Coordinates of C-alpha atoms and ligand atoms in Angstrom, one line a residue:
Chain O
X7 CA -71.6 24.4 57.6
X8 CA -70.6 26.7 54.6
X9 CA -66.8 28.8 54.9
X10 CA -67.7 32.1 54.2
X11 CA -65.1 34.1 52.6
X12 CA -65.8 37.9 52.2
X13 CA -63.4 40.0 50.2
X14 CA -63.5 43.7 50.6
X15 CA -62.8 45.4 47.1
X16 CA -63.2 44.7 43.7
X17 CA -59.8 46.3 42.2
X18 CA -56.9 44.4 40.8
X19 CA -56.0 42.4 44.5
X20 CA -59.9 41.6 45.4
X21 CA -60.9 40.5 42.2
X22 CA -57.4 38.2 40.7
X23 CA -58.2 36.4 44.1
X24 CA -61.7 35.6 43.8
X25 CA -60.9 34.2 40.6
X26 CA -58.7 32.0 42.2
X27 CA -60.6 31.2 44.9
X28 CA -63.3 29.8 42.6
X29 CA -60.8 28.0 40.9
X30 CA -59.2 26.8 43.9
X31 CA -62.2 25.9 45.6
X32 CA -64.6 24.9 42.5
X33 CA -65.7 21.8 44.0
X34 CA -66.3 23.1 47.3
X35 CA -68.5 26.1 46.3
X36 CA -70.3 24.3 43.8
X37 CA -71.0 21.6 46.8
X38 CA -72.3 24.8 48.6
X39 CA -70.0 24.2 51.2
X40 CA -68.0 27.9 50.6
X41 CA -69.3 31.0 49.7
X42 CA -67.4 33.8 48.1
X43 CA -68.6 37.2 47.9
X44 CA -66.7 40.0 46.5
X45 CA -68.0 43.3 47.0
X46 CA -67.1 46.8 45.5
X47 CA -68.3 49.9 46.2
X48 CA -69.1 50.3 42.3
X49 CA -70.1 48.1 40.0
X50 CA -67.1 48.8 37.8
X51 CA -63.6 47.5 38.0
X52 CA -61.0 50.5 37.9
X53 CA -57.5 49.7 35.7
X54 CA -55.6 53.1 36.9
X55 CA -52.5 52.6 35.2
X56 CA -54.7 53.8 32.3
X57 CA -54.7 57.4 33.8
X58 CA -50.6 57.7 33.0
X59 CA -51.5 58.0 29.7
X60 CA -55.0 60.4 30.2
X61 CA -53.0 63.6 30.6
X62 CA -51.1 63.0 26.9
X63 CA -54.6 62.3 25.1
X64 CA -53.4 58.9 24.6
X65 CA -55.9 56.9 26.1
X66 CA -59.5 57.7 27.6
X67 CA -60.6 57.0 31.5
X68 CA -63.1 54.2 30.1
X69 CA -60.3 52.1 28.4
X70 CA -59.5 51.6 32.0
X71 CA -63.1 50.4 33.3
X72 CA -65.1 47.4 33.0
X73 CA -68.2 45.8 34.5
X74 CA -67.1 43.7 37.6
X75 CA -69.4 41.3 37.1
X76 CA -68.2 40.2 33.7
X77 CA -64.5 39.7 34.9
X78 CA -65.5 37.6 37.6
X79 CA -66.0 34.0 37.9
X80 CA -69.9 33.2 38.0
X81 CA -69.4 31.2 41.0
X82 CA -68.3 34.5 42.9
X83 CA -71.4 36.4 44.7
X84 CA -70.2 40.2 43.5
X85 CA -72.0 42.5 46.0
X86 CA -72.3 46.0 45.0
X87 CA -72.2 47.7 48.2
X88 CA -69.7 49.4 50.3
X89 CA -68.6 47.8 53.7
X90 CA -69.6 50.6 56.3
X91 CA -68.0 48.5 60.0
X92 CA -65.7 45.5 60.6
X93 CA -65.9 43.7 63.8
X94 CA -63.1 41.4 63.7
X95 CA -63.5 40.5 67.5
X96 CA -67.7 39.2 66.4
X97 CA -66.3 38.0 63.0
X98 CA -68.8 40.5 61.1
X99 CA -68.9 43.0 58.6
X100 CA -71.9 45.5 57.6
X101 CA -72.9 47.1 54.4
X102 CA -74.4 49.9 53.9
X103 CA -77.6 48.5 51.9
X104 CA -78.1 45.8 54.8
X105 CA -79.2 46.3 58.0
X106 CA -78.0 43.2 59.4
X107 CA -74.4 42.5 60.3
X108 CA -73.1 39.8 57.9
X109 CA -70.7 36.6 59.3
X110 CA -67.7 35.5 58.1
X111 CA -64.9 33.3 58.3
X112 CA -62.4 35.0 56.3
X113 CA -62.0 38.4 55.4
X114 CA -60.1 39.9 53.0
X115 CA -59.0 43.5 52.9
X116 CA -58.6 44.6 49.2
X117 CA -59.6 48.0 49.6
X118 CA -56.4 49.8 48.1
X119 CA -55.6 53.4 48.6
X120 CA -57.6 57.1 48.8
X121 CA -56.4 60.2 48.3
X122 CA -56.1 63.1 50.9
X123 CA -55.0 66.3 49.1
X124 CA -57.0 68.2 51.8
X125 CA -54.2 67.7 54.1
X126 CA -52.0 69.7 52.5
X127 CA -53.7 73.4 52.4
X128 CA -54.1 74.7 48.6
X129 CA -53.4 71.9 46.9
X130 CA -56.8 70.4 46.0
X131 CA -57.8 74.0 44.6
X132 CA -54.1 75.0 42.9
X133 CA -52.4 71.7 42.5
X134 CA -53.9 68.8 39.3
X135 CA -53.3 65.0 39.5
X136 CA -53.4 62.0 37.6
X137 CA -54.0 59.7 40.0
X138 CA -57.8 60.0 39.9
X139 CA -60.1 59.9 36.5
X140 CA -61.4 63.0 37.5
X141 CA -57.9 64.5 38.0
X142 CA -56.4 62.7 35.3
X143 CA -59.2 64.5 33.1
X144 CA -59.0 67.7 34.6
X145 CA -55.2 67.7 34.0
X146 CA -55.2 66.7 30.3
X147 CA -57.5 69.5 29.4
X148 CA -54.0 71.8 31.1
X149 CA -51.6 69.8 29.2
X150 CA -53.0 70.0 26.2
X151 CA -53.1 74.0 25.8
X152 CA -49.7 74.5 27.7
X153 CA -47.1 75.8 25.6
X154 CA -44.8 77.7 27.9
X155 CA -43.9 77.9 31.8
X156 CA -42.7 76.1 34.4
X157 CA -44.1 72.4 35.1
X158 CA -43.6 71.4 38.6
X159 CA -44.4 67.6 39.6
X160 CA -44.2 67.0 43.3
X161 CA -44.5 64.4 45.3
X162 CA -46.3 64.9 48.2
X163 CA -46.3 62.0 50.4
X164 CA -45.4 58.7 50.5
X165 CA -46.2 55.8 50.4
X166 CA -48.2 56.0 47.0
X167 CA -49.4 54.0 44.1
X168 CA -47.0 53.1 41.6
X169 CA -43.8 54.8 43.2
X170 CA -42.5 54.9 39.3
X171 CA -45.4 56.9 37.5
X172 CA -43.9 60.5 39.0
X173 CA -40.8 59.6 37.2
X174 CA -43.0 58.3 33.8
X175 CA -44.8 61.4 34.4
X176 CA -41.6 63.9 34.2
X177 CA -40.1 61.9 31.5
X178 CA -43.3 61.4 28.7
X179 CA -43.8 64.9 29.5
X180 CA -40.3 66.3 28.4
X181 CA -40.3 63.8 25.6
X182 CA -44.0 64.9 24.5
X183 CA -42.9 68.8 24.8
X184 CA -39.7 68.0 22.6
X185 CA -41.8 66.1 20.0
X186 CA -43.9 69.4 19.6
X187 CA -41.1 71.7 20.1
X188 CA -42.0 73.0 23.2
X189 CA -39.3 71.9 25.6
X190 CA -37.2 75.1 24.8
X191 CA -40.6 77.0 26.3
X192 CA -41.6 74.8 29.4
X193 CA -39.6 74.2 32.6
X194 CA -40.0 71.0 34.6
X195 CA -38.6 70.7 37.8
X196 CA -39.4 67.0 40.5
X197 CA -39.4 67.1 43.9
X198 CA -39.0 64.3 46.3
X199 CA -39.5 64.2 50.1
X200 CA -36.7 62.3 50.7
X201 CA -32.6 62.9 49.7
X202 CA -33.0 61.5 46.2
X203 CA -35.7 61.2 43.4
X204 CA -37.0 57.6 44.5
X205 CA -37.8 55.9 47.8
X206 CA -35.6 53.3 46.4
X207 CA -31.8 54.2 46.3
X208 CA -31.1 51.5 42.9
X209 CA -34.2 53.4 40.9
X210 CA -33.1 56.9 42.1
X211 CA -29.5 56.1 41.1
X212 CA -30.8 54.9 37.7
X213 CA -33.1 58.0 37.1
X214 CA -30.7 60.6 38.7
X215 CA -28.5 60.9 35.6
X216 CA -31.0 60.3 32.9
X217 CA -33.2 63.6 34.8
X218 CA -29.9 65.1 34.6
X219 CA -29.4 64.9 30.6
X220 CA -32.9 65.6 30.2
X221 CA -32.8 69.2 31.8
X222 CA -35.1 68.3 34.1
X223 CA -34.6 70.2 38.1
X224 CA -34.8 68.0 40.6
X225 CA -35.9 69.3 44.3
X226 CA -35.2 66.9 46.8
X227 CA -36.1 66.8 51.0
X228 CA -39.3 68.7 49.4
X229 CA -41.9 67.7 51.8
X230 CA -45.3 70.1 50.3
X231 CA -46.0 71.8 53.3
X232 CA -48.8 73.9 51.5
X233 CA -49.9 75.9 48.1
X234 CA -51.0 79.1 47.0
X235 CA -53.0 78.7 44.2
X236 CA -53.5 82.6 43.6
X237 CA -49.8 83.1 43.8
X238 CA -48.7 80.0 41.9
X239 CA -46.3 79.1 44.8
X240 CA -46.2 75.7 46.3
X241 CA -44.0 75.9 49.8
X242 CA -41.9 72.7 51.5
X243 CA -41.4 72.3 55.4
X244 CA -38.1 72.6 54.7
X245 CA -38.5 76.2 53.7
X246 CA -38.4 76.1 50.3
X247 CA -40.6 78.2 47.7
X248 CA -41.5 77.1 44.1
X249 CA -43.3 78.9 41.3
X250 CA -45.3 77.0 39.1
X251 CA -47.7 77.8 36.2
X252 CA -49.0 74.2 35.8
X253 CA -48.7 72.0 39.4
X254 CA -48.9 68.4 38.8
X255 CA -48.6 66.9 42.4
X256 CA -48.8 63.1 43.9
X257 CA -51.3 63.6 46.5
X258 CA -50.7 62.3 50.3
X259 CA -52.5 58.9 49.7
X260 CA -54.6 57.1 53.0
X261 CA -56.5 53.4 53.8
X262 CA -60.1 53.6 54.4
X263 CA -60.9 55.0 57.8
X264 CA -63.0 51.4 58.3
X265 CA -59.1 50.4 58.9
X266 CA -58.2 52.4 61.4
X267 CA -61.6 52.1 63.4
X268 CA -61.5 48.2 63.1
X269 CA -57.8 48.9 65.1
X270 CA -56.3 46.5 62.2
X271 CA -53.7 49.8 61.3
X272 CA -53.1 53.5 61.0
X273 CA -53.3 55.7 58.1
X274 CA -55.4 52.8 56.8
X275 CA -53.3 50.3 56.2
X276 CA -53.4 47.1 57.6
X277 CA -50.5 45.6 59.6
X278 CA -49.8 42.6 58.1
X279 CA -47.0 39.7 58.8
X280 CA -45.1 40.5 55.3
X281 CA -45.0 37.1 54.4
X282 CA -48.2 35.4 55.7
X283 CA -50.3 38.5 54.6
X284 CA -52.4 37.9 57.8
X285 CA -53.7 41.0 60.1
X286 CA -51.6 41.6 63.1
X287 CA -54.4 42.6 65.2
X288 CA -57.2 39.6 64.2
X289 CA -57.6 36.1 63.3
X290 CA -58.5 35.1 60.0
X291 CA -57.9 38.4 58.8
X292 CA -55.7 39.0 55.6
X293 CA -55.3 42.0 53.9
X294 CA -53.2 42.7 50.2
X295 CA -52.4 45.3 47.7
X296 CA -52.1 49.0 48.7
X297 CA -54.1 48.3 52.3
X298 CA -51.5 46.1 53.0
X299 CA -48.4 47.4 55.1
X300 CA -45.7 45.3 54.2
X301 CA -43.0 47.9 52.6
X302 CA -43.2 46.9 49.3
X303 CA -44.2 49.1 46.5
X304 CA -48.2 49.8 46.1
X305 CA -48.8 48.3 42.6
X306 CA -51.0 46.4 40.7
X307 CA -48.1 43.5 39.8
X308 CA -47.5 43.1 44.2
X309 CA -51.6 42.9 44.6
X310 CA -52.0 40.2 41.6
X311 CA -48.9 37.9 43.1
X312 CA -50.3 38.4 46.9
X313 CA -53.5 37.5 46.2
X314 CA -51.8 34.2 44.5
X315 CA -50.7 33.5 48.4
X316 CA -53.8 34.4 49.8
X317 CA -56.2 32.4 47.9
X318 CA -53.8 29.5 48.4
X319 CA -53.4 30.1 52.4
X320 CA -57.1 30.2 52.7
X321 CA -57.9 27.5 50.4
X322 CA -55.3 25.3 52.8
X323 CA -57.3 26.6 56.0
X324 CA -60.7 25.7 54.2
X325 CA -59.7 22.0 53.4
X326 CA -57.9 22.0 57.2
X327 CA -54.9 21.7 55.8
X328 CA -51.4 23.8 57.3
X329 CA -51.1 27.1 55.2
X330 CA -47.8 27.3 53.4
X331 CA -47.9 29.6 51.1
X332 CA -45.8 33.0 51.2
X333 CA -45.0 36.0 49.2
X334 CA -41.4 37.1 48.8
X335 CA -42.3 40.5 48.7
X336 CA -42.2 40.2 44.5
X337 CA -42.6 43.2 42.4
X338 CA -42.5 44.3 38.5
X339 CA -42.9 47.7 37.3
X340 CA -42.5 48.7 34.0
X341 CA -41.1 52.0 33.8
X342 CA -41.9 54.5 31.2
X343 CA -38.8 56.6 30.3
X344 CA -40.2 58.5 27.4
X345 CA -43.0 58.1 24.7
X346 CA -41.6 55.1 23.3
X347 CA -39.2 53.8 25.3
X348 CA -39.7 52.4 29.0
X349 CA -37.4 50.5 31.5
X350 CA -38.2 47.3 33.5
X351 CA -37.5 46.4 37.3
X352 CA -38.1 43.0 39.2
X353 CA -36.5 42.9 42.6
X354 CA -38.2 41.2 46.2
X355 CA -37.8 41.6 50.2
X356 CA -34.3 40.3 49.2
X357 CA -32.8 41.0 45.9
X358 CA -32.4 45.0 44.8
X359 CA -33.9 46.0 41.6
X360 CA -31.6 46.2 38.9
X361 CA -33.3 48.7 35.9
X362 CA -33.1 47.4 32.4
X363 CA -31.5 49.9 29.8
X364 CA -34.8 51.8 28.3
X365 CA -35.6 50.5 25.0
X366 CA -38.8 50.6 22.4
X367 CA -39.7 46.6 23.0
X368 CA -39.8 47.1 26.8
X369 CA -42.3 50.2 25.8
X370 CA -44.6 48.2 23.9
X371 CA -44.2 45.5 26.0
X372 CA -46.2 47.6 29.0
X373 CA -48.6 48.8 26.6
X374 CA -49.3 45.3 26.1
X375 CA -49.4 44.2 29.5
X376 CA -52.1 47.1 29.6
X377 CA -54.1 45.4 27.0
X378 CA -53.9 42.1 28.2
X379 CA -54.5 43.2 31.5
X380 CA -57.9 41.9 31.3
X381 CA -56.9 38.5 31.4
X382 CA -55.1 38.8 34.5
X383 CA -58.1 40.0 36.6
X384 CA -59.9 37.4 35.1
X385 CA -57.5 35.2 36.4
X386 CA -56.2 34.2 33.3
X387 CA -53.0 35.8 32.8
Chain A
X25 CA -32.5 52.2 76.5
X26 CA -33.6 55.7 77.6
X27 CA -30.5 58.1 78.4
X28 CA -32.6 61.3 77.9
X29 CA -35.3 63.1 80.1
X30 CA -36.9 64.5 77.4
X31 CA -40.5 64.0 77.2
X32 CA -41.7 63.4 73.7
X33 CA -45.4 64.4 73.1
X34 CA -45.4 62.0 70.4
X35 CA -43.5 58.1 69.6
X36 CA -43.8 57.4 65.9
X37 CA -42.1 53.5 66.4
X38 CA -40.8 52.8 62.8
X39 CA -39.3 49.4 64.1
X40 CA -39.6 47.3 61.2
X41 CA -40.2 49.5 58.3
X42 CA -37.9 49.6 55.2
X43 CA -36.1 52.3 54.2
X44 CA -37.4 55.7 53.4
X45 CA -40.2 54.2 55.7
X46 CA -38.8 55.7 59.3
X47 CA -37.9 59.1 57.8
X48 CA -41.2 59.5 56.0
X49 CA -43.0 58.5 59.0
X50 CA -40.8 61.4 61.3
X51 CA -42.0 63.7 58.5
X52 CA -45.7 62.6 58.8
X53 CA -46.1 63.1 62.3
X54 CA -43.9 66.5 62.5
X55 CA -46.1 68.0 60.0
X56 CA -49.1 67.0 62.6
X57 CA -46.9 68.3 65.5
X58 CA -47.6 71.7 67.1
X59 CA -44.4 74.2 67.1
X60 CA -42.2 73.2 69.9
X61 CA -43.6 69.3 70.7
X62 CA -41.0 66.3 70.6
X63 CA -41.3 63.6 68.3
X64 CA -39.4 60.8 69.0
X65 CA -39.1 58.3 66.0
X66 CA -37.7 54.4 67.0
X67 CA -36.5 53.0 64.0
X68 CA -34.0 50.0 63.5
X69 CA -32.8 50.6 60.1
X70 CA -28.9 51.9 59.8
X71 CA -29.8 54.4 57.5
X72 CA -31.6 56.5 59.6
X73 CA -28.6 57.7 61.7
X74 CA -27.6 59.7 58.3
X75 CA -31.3 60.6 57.1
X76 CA -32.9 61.5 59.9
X77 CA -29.7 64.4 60.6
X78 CA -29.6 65.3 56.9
X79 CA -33.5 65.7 56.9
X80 CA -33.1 67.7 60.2
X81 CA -30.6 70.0 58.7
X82 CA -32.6 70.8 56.1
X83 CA -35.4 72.3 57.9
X84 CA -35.8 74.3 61.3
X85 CA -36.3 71.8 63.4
X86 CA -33.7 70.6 66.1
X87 CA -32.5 67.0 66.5
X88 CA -32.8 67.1 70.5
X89 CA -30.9 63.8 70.8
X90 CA -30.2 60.9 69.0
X91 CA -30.1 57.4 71.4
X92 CA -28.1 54.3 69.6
X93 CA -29.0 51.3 71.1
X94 CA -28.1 47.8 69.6
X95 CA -31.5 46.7 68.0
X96 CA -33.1 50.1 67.5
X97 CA -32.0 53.4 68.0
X98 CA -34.6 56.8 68.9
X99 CA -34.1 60.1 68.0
X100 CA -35.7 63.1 69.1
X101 CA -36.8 65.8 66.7
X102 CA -38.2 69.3 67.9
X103 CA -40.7 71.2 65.7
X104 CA -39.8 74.6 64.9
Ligands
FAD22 C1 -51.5 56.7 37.5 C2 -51.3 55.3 38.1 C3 -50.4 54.5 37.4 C4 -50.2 53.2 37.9 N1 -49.3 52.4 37.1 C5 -49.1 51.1 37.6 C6 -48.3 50.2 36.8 O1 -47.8 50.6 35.7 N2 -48.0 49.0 37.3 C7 -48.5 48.6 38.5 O2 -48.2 47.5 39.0 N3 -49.3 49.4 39.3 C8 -49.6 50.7 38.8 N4 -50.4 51.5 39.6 C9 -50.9 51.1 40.9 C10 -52.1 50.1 40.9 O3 -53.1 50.7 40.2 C11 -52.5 49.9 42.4 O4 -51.4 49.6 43.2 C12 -53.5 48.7 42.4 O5 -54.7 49.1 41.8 C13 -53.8 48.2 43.8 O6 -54.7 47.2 43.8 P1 -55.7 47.1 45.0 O7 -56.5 45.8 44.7 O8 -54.9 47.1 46.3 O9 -56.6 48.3 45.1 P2 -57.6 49.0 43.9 O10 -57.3 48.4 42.6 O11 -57.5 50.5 44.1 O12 -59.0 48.5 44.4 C14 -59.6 48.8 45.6 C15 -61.1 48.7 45.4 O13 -61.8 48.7 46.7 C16 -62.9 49.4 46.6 N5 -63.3 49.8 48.0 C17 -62.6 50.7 48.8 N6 -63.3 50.8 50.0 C18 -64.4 49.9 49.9 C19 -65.4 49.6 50.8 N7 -65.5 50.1 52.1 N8 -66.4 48.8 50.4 C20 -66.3 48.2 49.2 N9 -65.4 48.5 48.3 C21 -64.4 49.4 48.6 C22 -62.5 50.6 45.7 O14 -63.6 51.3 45.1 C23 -61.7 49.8 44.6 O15 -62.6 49.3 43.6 C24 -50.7 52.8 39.1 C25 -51.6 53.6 39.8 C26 -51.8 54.9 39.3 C27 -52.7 55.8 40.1

């Protein structure tokens, strides 16, 4: 009888692990006795660090797209379809284009992370983001023509992809303002929800200071309770009132509500065991990247090394073998601290992260990971 | 482990999650809360016996109780 694995989401996580499930399990497909289907909701794949960079006019939203199909392994069924139910209890999914519910015997949740700015009252209408191509557009055509007032980035809620692009955000935009002599003209001030300026005490003690010299305000226990677009005000829970002239805010970020109705999670995220990356609440279930709960940052580097440990766990179930693989909780972020210089961390569930002085190399060194970026999701990198 | 009588309309169990996790998640659901419902937040990292206070402080809310208990400790937040 042919294994049928069904991963949910073509993004970094879903496709780096049907690449390596083809690999993995080469013989066995080509033997037709596993199927793997990925399906996406588009037919693109979507690179969003790309969208850092949008704002600054240094690189366009289609430098971070490409077909799906082209990055995938031919021995990889990519659907392009959007899974509409889960029924974890009959071991079925169902897509919207089908009729038909659809069996599997593994299912992968790769379905990463929305964005709800509609929960906070204003903010879709007053506030801009980068954290969408449409946002990230909408905001660059701001930056470019703002030459004085006050620049407020907040972040709204947490947890959120890439906890380290508010910070890049703050700092390439005071180091872009200088560069055109505009710093003198524009304010910027970050808030944070919590008591420091990262979710991480290491990274906020490492960025504290460097804010600091850079003049830039920091705001912290800011928790956006709502905006006021005519006004320019943007107002915390904790009573606190901000002007701004241009609002640049991380938008309260959800799962898919398929999660929540499947009762795999809240908030759309899946429960997970951190290290086995296998639902709580069903067999057979894994989920990685952003939809996974596990505490660890929601990046691109923590998808590509989970689904490394997922493709290998299943590939161990398939040939009935025990599964042994785990992640560690492994994650790598370069950091941009300016336009040409950028910081790197590496830390796990156990060690701390430890930031590397800024310099040019480690800057080019992410805009090189960005190029070659390609190769990972290919599975080649 | 239950010293209080106070009814909470709302547990937000936090057991488990890394720091800022538990305070983030007492934020969450006390933005959802009506004015005057308890929220009571279980949460088994140290940390939160400084941050949940300090975030209290901050805002209008009232920190009903706090219960310590060896592997988890509960606090109870009223929204303002
Ligand atoms: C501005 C910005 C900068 C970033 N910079 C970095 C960085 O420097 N380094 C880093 O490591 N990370 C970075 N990230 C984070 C990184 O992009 C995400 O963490 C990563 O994409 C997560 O991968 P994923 O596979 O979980 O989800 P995604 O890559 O988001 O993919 C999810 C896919 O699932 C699809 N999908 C959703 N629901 C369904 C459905 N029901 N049916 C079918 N398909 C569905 C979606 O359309 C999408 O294609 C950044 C993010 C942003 C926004």
């Amino acid at each position: 009888m042919t294994e049928r694995v069904i991963v949910v989401g073509g993004g970094t996580g879903g496709t780096v692990l049907a690449n390596d499930l083809a690999d993995r399990l080469g013989a066995e497909i080509d033997a037709g006795d596993v199927e793997v289907t990925l399906v996406n909701d588009g037919p693109d794949h979507v690179y969003k660090p790309v969208w850092l960079y949008v704002p600054f006019g240094q690189r366009e939203p289609e430098d971070g797209r490409r077909r799906l199909r082209e990055l995938v392994d031919d021995r990889v069924a990519v659907r392009v379809d959007r899974v509409t139910d889960i029924d974890t209890d009959a071991g079925q999914v169902r897509y919207h284009e089908a009729p038909e519910p659809i069996d599997y015997d593994y299912l992968v949740l790769a379905t990463g992370s929305t964005l709800a700015p509609e929960e906070i009252p204003g903010l879709a209408e007053g506030g801009h983001d980068y954290y969408s191509e449409s946002g990230a557009e909408a905001l660059r055509e701001e930056l470019l023509s703002f030459t004085e007032g006050h620049l407020v980035l907040s972040v709204v809620g947490t947890p959120h992809m890439c906890p380290a692009a508010p910070l890049e955000f703050v700092f390439m935009a005071d180091d872009w303002l200088r560069e055109r002599g505009l710093r003198e003209d524009v304010d910027i001030t970050y808030t944070y929800p919590i008591q420091r300026v990262h979710g991480n005490p290491h990274i906020a003690e490492w960025a504290r200071p460097l804010m600091d010299e850079r003049d830039i305000e920091v705001e912290t226990f800011f928790n956006a309770e709502s905006v006021d677009p005519d006004a320019g005000t943007i107002t915390s829970m904790e009573g606190t009132d901000i002007d701004y002239d241009l609002l640049v805010a991380i938008p309260p970020h959800r799962g898919i509500d398929l999660i929540e109705e499947a009762g795999l999670g809240d908030d759309g995220w899946v429960d997970v065991d951190k290290h086995t990356l296998e639902a709580e609440a069903a067999e057979n279930v894994y989920a990685l990247g952003d939809t996974a709960a596990t505490g660890v940052p929601n990046a691109g580097s923590v998808a590509h090394y989970q689904a490394g440990v997922v493709g290998q766990r299943i590939a161990s179930q398939i040939r009935g073998r025990p599964a042994t693989a785990t992640y560690d909780g492994k994650t790598l972020c370069f950091v941009e601290t300016g336009m040409d210089a950028a910081s790197f961390v590496e830390f796990d569930y156990e060690r701390p992260p430890s930031p590397a002085p800024p310099s040019e190399k480690l800057h080019w060194s992410k805009l090189a990971y960005n190029e070659s970026y390609w190769l990972t999701a290919r599975g080649l990198l | 482990m239950s010293q209080t009588d106070i009814e909470p309309e709302t547990t937000v169990d936090a057991r488990g999650a890394a720091c800022p996790g538990p305070l983030m998640d007492l934020i969450g659901a006390v933005r959802g809360a009506e004015s005057g419902a308890v929220v009571r937040l279980l949460s088994d990292t140290e940390r939160s016996l400084t941050d949940v206070p300090e975030w209290v402080e901050e805002t209008d809310n009232e920190l009903l109780a706090t219960e310590e208990g060896d592997d988890h400790h509960a606090f109870y937040v009223e929204k303002a």
